[in-house]
């Protein structure tokens, strides 16, 4: 930690965190009476589920997390800083699970149908199950990843992907911190074998 005329700089972060490591630099300054934050961080090998639960984000994703962030923001308070974030970020969860949903099981059930009249009922059942969180269900995946470009607190991606047994998911869209909204289009593909 080093003091500067315009604030405090936390530098050379190198610590163990949630069974992995966090490295990088965070600078907080106070030019012209407004807080300015610049973060350049790398997370490697973290217990992603434990981290997400600890920060109050979600308990629905598990896996080994690698992530990077190179972001800047400024404002009079935390919300203003959040809504002004610019830069890049990425994440990759490996060998994990999407908790609460069994997407592969839904596709397997649809694929096993022999009577075409049952397809409509099974698809309706699958869609209904997506609207309910079931703690006993999960979708294992080998990878869940995306990279983002942030502009004024809106994070845009065109390479969201999940690789799981029997399914592949691709996505693109935005996560808007100012609007507290997600606008994401997902393409889910069934694959013939494990």
PDB file of C-alpha atoms in Angstrom:
ATOM      1  CA  UNK A   1       0.000   0.000   0.000  1.00  0.00           C
ATOM      2  CA  UNK A   2       1.458   3.351  -1.018  1.00  0.00           C
ATOM      3  CA  UNK A   3       0.060   6.825  -0.330  1.00  0.00           C
ATOM      4  CA  UNK A   4       0.008   9.370  -3.156  1.00  0.00           C
ATOM      5  CA  UNK A   5      -1.071  13.029  -3.174  1.00  0.00           C
ATOM      6  CA  UNK A   6      -4.351  12.031  -4.826  1.00  0.00           C
ATOM      7  CA  UNK A   7      -5.233   8.886  -2.842  1.00  0.00           C
ATOM      8  CA  UNK A   8      -4.006   5.397  -2.119  1.00  0.00           C
ATOM      9  CA  UNK A   9      -2.511   2.832  -4.457  1.00  0.00           C
ATOM     10  CA  UNK A  10      -2.752  -0.853  -3.610  1.00  0.00           C
ATOM     11  CA  UNK A  11      -0.165  -2.544  -5.735  1.00  0.00           C
ATOM     12  CA  UNK A  12       1.287  -5.933  -6.508  1.00  0.00           C
ATOM     13  CA  UNK A  13      -1.552  -8.021  -5.138  1.00  0.00           C
ATOM     14  CA  UNK A  14      -0.235 -11.555  -4.808  1.00  0.00           C
ATOM     15  CA  UNK A  15      -2.312 -13.663  -2.473  1.00  0.00           C
ATOM     16  CA  UNK A  16      -3.968 -17.029  -2.009  1.00  0.00           C
ATOM     17  CA  UNK A  17      -7.726 -16.758  -2.407  1.00  0.00           C
ATOM     18  CA  UNK A  18     -10.421 -19.479  -2.385  1.00  0.00           C
ATOM     19  CA  UNK A  19      -7.863 -22.251  -3.054  1.00  0.00           C
ATOM     20  CA  UNK A  20      -6.292 -20.276  -5.925  1.00  0.00           C
ATOM     21  CA  UNK A  21      -4.287 -17.100  -6.438  1.00  0.00           C
ATOM     22  CA  UNK A  22      -5.081 -13.451  -7.106  1.00  0.00           C
ATOM     23  CA  UNK A  23      -2.453 -11.235  -8.715  1.00  0.00           C
ATOM     24  CA  UNK A  24      -2.477  -7.718 -10.061  1.00  0.00           C
ATOM     25  CA  UNK A  25      -2.873  -4.117  -9.085  1.00  0.00           C
ATOM     26  CA  UNK A  26      -5.693  -1.899  -7.870  1.00  0.00           C
ATOM     27  CA  UNK A  27      -5.242   1.860  -7.760  1.00  0.00           C
ATOM     28  CA  UNK A  28      -7.687   4.201  -6.020  1.00  0.00           C
ATOM     29  CA  UNK A  29      -7.144   7.923  -6.445  1.00  0.00           C
ATOM     30  CA  UNK A  30      -9.129  11.064  -5.735  1.00  0.00           C
ATOM     31  CA  UNK A  31      -8.482  13.564  -8.513  1.00  0.00           C
ATOM     32  CA  UNK A  32     -10.741  16.629  -8.450  1.00  0.00           C
ATOM     33  CA  UNK A  33     -12.805  15.253  -5.565  1.00  0.00           C
ATOM     34  CA  UNK A  34     -14.043  12.172  -7.489  1.00  0.00           C
ATOM     35  CA  UNK A  35     -12.875   8.652  -6.766  1.00  0.00           C
ATOM     36  CA  UNK A  36     -11.102   6.919  -9.628  1.00  0.00           C
ATOM     37  CA  UNK A  37     -10.438   3.180  -9.606  1.00  0.00           C
ATOM     38  CA  UNK A  38      -8.181   1.235 -11.948  1.00  0.00           C
ATOM     39  CA  UNK A  39      -7.976  -2.545 -11.568  1.00  0.00           C
ATOM     40  CA  UNK A  40      -5.782  -4.986 -13.436  1.00  0.00           C
ATOM     41  CA  UNK A  41      -6.330  -8.431 -11.899  1.00  0.00           C
ATOM     42  CA  UNK A  42      -5.722 -12.087 -12.702  1.00  0.00           C
ATOM     43  CA  UNK A  43      -7.439 -14.887 -10.777  1.00  0.00           C
ATOM     44  CA  UNK A  44      -6.148 -18.436 -11.225  1.00  0.00           C
ATOM     45  CA  UNK A  45      -7.462 -21.744  -9.955  1.00  0.00           C
ATOM     46  CA  UNK A  46     -10.090 -20.348  -7.575  1.00  0.00           C
ATOM     47  CA  UNK A  47     -13.022 -22.291  -6.147  1.00  0.00           C
ATOM     48  CA  UNK A  48     -15.513 -20.350  -8.259  1.00  0.00           C
ATOM     49  CA  UNK A  49     -18.585 -21.455  -6.334  1.00  0.00           C
ATOM     50  CA  UNK A  50     -17.141 -20.328  -2.983  1.00  0.00           C
ATOM     51  CA  UNK A  51     -16.118 -16.955  -4.449  1.00  0.00           C
ATOM     52  CA  UNK A  52     -19.509 -16.282  -6.072  1.00  0.00           C
ATOM     53  CA  UNK A  53     -21.369 -17.199  -2.879  1.00  0.00           C
ATOM     54  CA  UNK A  54     -19.012 -15.041  -0.745  1.00  0.00           C
ATOM     55  CA  UNK A  55     -19.627 -11.930  -2.875  1.00  0.00           C
ATOM     56  CA  UNK A  56     -23.388 -12.577  -2.978  1.00  0.00           C
ATOM     57  CA  UNK A  57     -23.501 -13.115  -6.744  1.00  0.00           C
ATOM     58  CA  UNK A  58     -24.979 -16.609  -7.229  1.00  0.00           C
ATOM     59  CA  UNK A  59     -24.768 -20.143  -5.911  1.00  0.00           C
ATOM     60  CA  UNK A  60     -25.674 -21.752  -9.235  1.00  0.00           C
ATOM     61  CA  UNK A  61     -22.224 -22.033 -10.838  1.00  0.00           C
ATOM     62  CA  UNK A  62     -19.427 -24.282  -9.601  1.00  0.00           C
ATOM     63  CA  UNK A  63     -15.992 -25.015 -11.026  1.00  0.00           C
ATOM     64  CA  UNK A  64     -12.371 -23.949 -11.075  1.00  0.00           C
ATOM     65  CA  UNK A  65     -12.285 -20.262 -12.003  1.00  0.00           C
ATOM     66  CA  UNK A  66      -9.698 -18.358 -13.992  1.00  0.00           C
ATOM     67  CA  UNK A  67     -10.519 -14.705 -14.687  1.00  0.00           C
ATOM     68  CA  UNK A  68      -8.977 -11.411 -15.751  1.00  0.00           C
ATOM     69  CA  UNK A  69     -10.135  -7.811 -15.410  1.00  0.00           C
ATOM     70  CA  UNK A  70      -8.619  -4.613 -16.706  1.00  0.00           C
ATOM     71  CA  UNK A  71     -11.205  -1.987 -15.721  1.00  0.00           C
ATOM     72  CA  UNK A  72     -11.402   1.677 -14.830  1.00  0.00           C
ATOM     73  CA  UNK A  73     -14.221   3.698 -13.319  1.00  0.00           C
ATOM     74  CA  UNK A  74     -14.854   6.937 -11.476  1.00  0.00           C
ATOM     75  CA  UNK A  75     -17.574   8.683  -9.522  1.00  0.00           C
ATOM     76  CA  UNK A  76     -18.666  10.076  -6.180  1.00  0.00           C
ATOM     77  CA  UNK A  77     -19.764   6.682  -4.791  1.00  0.00           C
ATOM     78  CA  UNK A  78     -19.607   2.961  -5.440  1.00  0.00           C
ATOM     79  CA  UNK A  79     -22.724   2.908  -7.630  1.00  0.00           C
ATOM     80  CA  UNK A  80     -21.393   5.695  -9.849  1.00  0.00           C
ATOM     81  CA  UNK A  81     -18.060   3.891 -10.193  1.00  0.00           C
ATOM     82  CA  UNK A  82     -19.839   0.620 -11.062  1.00  0.00           C
ATOM     83  CA  UNK A  83     -21.935   2.390 -13.699  1.00  0.00           C
ATOM     84  CA  UNK A  84     -18.884   4.007 -15.304  1.00  0.00           C
ATOM     85  CA  UNK A  85     -16.716   0.894 -15.691  1.00  0.00           C
ATOM     86  CA  UNK A  86     -14.756   0.665 -18.936  1.00  0.00           C
ATOM     87  CA  UNK A  87     -12.247  -1.917 -20.125  1.00  0.00           C
ATOM     88  CA  UNK A  88     -12.128  -5.676 -20.568  1.00  0.00           C
ATOM     89  CA  UNK A  89     -12.833  -8.774 -18.501  1.00  0.00           C
ATOM     90  CA  UNK A  90     -13.014 -12.518 -19.029  1.00  0.00           C
ATOM     91  CA  UNK A  91     -13.766 -15.679 -17.099  1.00  0.00           C
ATOM     92  CA  UNK A  92     -13.449 -19.404 -17.531  1.00  0.00           C
ATOM     93  CA  UNK A  93     -14.961 -22.022 -15.245  1.00  0.00           C
ATOM     94  CA  UNK A  94     -13.480 -25.474 -15.851  1.00  0.00           C
ATOM     95  CA  UNK A  95     -14.755 -28.894 -14.793  1.00  0.00           C
ATOM     96  CA  UNK A  96     -17.808 -27.483 -13.077  1.00  0.00           C
ATOM     97  CA  UNK A  97     -21.566 -27.545 -13.018  1.00  0.00           C
ATOM     98  CA  UNK A  98     -24.581 -25.341 -13.596  1.00  0.00           C
ATOM     99  CA  UNK A  99     -26.527 -26.068 -10.423  1.00  0.00           C
ATOM    100  CA  UNK A 100     -30.308 -26.401 -10.384  1.00  0.00           C
ATOM    101  CA  UNK A 101     -30.866 -27.579 -13.966  1.00  0.00           C
ATOM    102  CA  UNK A 102     -30.190 -30.833 -15.842  1.00  0.00           C
ATOM    103  CA  UNK A 103     -29.993 -29.695 -19.464  1.00  0.00           C
ATOM    104  CA  UNK A 104     -28.393 -32.915 -20.694  1.00  0.00           C
ATOM    105  CA  UNK A 105     -31.156 -34.938 -19.029  1.00  0.00           C
ATOM    106  CA  UNK A 106     -33.804 -32.839 -20.782  1.00  0.00           C
ATOM    107  CA  UNK A 107     -32.174 -33.399 -24.185  1.00  0.00           C
ATOM    108  CA  UNK A 108     -31.721 -37.102 -23.464  1.00  0.00           C
ATOM    109  CA  UNK A 109     -35.434 -37.436 -22.581  1.00  0.00           C
ATOM    110  CA  UNK A 110     -36.468 -35.664 -25.788  1.00  0.00           C
ATOM    111  CA  UNK A 111     -34.077 -37.793 -27.854  1.00  0.00           C
ATOM    112  CA  UNK A 112     -35.479 -41.032 -26.422  1.00  0.00           C
ATOM    113  CA  UNK A 113     -39.045 -40.272 -27.542  1.00  0.00           C
ATOM    114  CA  UNK A 114     -40.358 -42.700 -30.165  1.00  0.00           C
ATOM    115  CA  UNK A 115     -43.893 -41.336 -30.496  1.00  0.00           C
ATOM    116  CA  UNK A 116     -43.925 -37.919 -32.264  1.00  0.00           C
ATOM    117  CA  UNK A 117     -47.028 -36.913 -30.280  1.00  0.00           C
ATOM    118  CA  UNK A 118     -45.013 -37.080 -27.063  1.00  0.00           C
ATOM    119  CA  UNK A 119     -42.403 -34.572 -28.313  1.00  0.00           C
ATOM    120  CA  UNK A 120     -44.646 -31.551 -27.675  1.00  0.00           C
ATOM    121  CA  UNK A 121     -45.369 -32.712 -24.114  1.00  0.00           C
ATOM    122  CA  UNK A 122     -41.687 -33.420 -23.398  1.00  0.00           C
ATOM    123  CA  UNK A 123     -40.579 -30.034 -24.802  1.00  0.00           C
ATOM    124  CA  UNK A 124     -43.207 -28.278 -22.668  1.00  0.00           C
ATOM    125  CA  UNK A 125     -41.986 -30.213 -19.627  1.00  0.00           C
ATOM    126  CA  UNK A 126     -38.388 -29.198 -20.435  1.00  0.00           C
ATOM    127  CA  UNK A 127     -39.308 -25.505 -20.749  1.00  0.00           C
ATOM    128  CA  UNK A 128     -41.261 -25.643 -17.477  1.00  0.00           C
ATOM    129  CA  UNK A 129     -38.260 -27.166 -15.695  1.00  0.00           C
ATOM    130  CA  UNK A 130     -36.077 -24.239 -16.847  1.00  0.00           C
ATOM    131  CA  UNK A 131     -38.388 -21.908 -14.921  1.00  0.00           C
ATOM    132  CA  UNK A 132     -37.813 -23.822 -11.661  1.00  0.00           C
ATOM    133  CA  UNK A 133     -34.607 -24.163  -9.687  1.00  0.00           C
ATOM    134  CA  UNK A 134     -34.155 -27.723  -8.389  1.00  0.00           C
ATOM    135  CA  UNK A 135     -31.216 -28.051  -5.985  1.00  0.00           C
ATOM    136  CA  UNK A 136     -31.021 -31.788  -6.758  1.00  0.00           C
ATOM    137  CA  UNK A 137     -30.298 -31.186 -10.455  1.00  0.00           C
ATOM    138  CA  UNK A 138     -27.141 -30.035 -12.200  1.00  0.00           C
ATOM    139  CA  UNK A 139     -25.545 -29.830 -15.626  1.00  0.00           C
ATOM    140  CA  UNK A 140     -21.894 -30.809 -15.560  1.00  0.00           C
ATOM    141  CA  UNK A 141     -19.646 -28.945 -17.975  1.00  0.00           C
ATOM    142  CA  UNK A 142     -16.008 -29.025 -18.993  1.00  0.00           C
ATOM    143  CA  UNK A 143     -15.981 -25.292 -19.752  1.00  0.00           C
ATOM    144  CA  UNK A 144     -18.121 -22.202 -19.214  1.00  0.00           C
ATOM    145  CA  UNK A 145     -16.406 -19.055 -20.467  1.00  0.00           C
ATOM    146  CA  UNK A 146     -16.822 -15.581 -21.937  1.00  0.00           C
ATOM    147  CA  UNK A 147     -14.890 -12.397 -22.593  1.00  0.00           C
ATOM    148  CA  UNK A 148     -16.396  -8.917 -22.230  1.00  0.00           C
ATOM    149  CA  UNK A 149     -15.804  -5.346 -23.296  1.00  0.00           C
ATOM    150  CA  UNK A 150     -17.212  -2.862 -20.775  1.00  0.00           C
ATOM    151  CA  UNK A 151     -18.485   0.568 -21.776  1.00  0.00           C
ATOM    152  CA  UNK A 152     -20.024   2.765 -19.079  1.00  0.00           C
ATOM    153  CA  UNK A 153     -20.979  -0.243 -16.955  1.00  0.00           C
ATOM    154  CA  UNK A 154     -22.428  -2.303 -19.804  1.00  0.00           C
ATOM    155  CA  UNK A 155     -20.498  -5.541 -20.405  1.00  0.00           C
ATOM    156  CA  UNK A 156     -20.891  -6.939 -23.939  1.00  0.00           C
ATOM    157  CA  UNK A 157     -19.874 -10.412 -25.091  1.00  0.00           C
ATOM    158  CA  UNK A 158     -20.099 -12.349 -28.325  1.00  0.00           C
ATOM    159  CA  UNK A 159     -18.268 -15.499 -27.224  1.00  0.00           C
ATOM    160  CA  UNK A 160     -20.123 -16.954 -24.244  1.00  0.00           C
ATOM    161  CA  UNK A 161     -19.855 -20.734 -24.428  1.00  0.00           C
ATOM    162  CA  UNK A 162     -20.508 -23.838 -22.396  1.00  0.00           C
ATOM    163  CA  UNK A 163     -19.318 -27.311 -23.338  1.00  0.00           C
ATOM    164  CA  UNK A 164     -21.220 -30.084 -21.603  1.00  0.00           C
ATOM    165  CA  UNK A 165     -22.093 -33.727 -22.254  1.00  0.00           C
ATOM    166  CA  UNK A 166     -24.710 -33.893 -25.008  1.00  0.00           C
ATOM    167  CA  UNK A 167     -25.022 -30.090 -25.354  1.00  0.00           C
ATOM    168  CA  UNK A 168     -23.114 -27.011 -26.480  1.00  0.00           C
ATOM    169  CA  UNK A 169     -24.247 -23.497 -25.612  1.00  0.00           C
ATOM    170  CA  UNK A 170     -23.157 -20.325 -27.398  1.00  0.00           C
ATOM    171  CA  UNK A 171     -24.250 -16.833 -26.435  1.00  0.00           C
ATOM    172  CA  UNK A 172     -23.929 -13.145 -27.094  1.00  0.00           C
ATOM    173  CA  UNK A 173     -25.415 -10.078 -25.485  1.00  0.00           C
ATOM    174  CA  UNK A 174     -24.991  -7.614 -22.651  1.00  0.00           C
ATOM    175  CA  UNK A 175     -25.014  -7.361 -18.887  1.00  0.00           C
ATOM    176  CA  UNK A 176     -25.924  -3.814 -17.876  1.00  0.00           C
ATOM    177  CA  UNK A 177     -24.926  -2.791 -14.355  1.00  0.00           C
ATOM    178  CA  UNK A 178     -26.691   0.624 -14.572  1.00  0.00           C
ATOM    179  CA  UNK A 179     -29.970  -1.007 -15.649  1.00  0.00           C
ATOM    180  CA  UNK A 180     -29.504  -4.171 -13.533  1.00  0.00           C
ATOM    181  CA  UNK A 181     -30.447  -6.115 -16.665  1.00  0.00           C
ATOM    182  CA  UNK A 182     -29.223  -9.025 -18.749  1.00  0.00           C
ATOM    183  CA  UNK A 183     -29.994  -9.199 -22.472  1.00  0.00           C
ATOM    184  CA  UNK A 184     -28.426 -12.419 -23.705  1.00  0.00           C
ATOM    185  CA  UNK A 185     -29.276 -14.611 -26.661  1.00  0.00           C
ATOM    186  CA  UNK A 186     -28.353 -18.287 -26.257  1.00  0.00           C
ATOM    187  CA  UNK A 187     -28.057 -20.984 -28.900  1.00  0.00           C
ATOM    188  CA  UNK A 188     -28.285 -24.476 -27.392  1.00  0.00           C
ATOM    189  CA  UNK A 189     -27.208 -27.389 -29.581  1.00  0.00           C
ATOM    190  CA  UNK A 190     -27.650 -31.065 -28.884  1.00  0.00           C
ATOM    191  CA  UNK A 191     -24.751 -33.310 -29.878  1.00  0.00           C
ATOM    192  CA  UNK A 192     -25.214 -36.982 -30.719  1.00  0.00           C
ATOM    193  CA  UNK A 193     -22.801 -38.610 -28.251  1.00  0.00           C
ATOM    194  CA  UNK A 194     -20.884 -37.921 -25.069  1.00  0.00           C
TER     195      UNK A 194
END
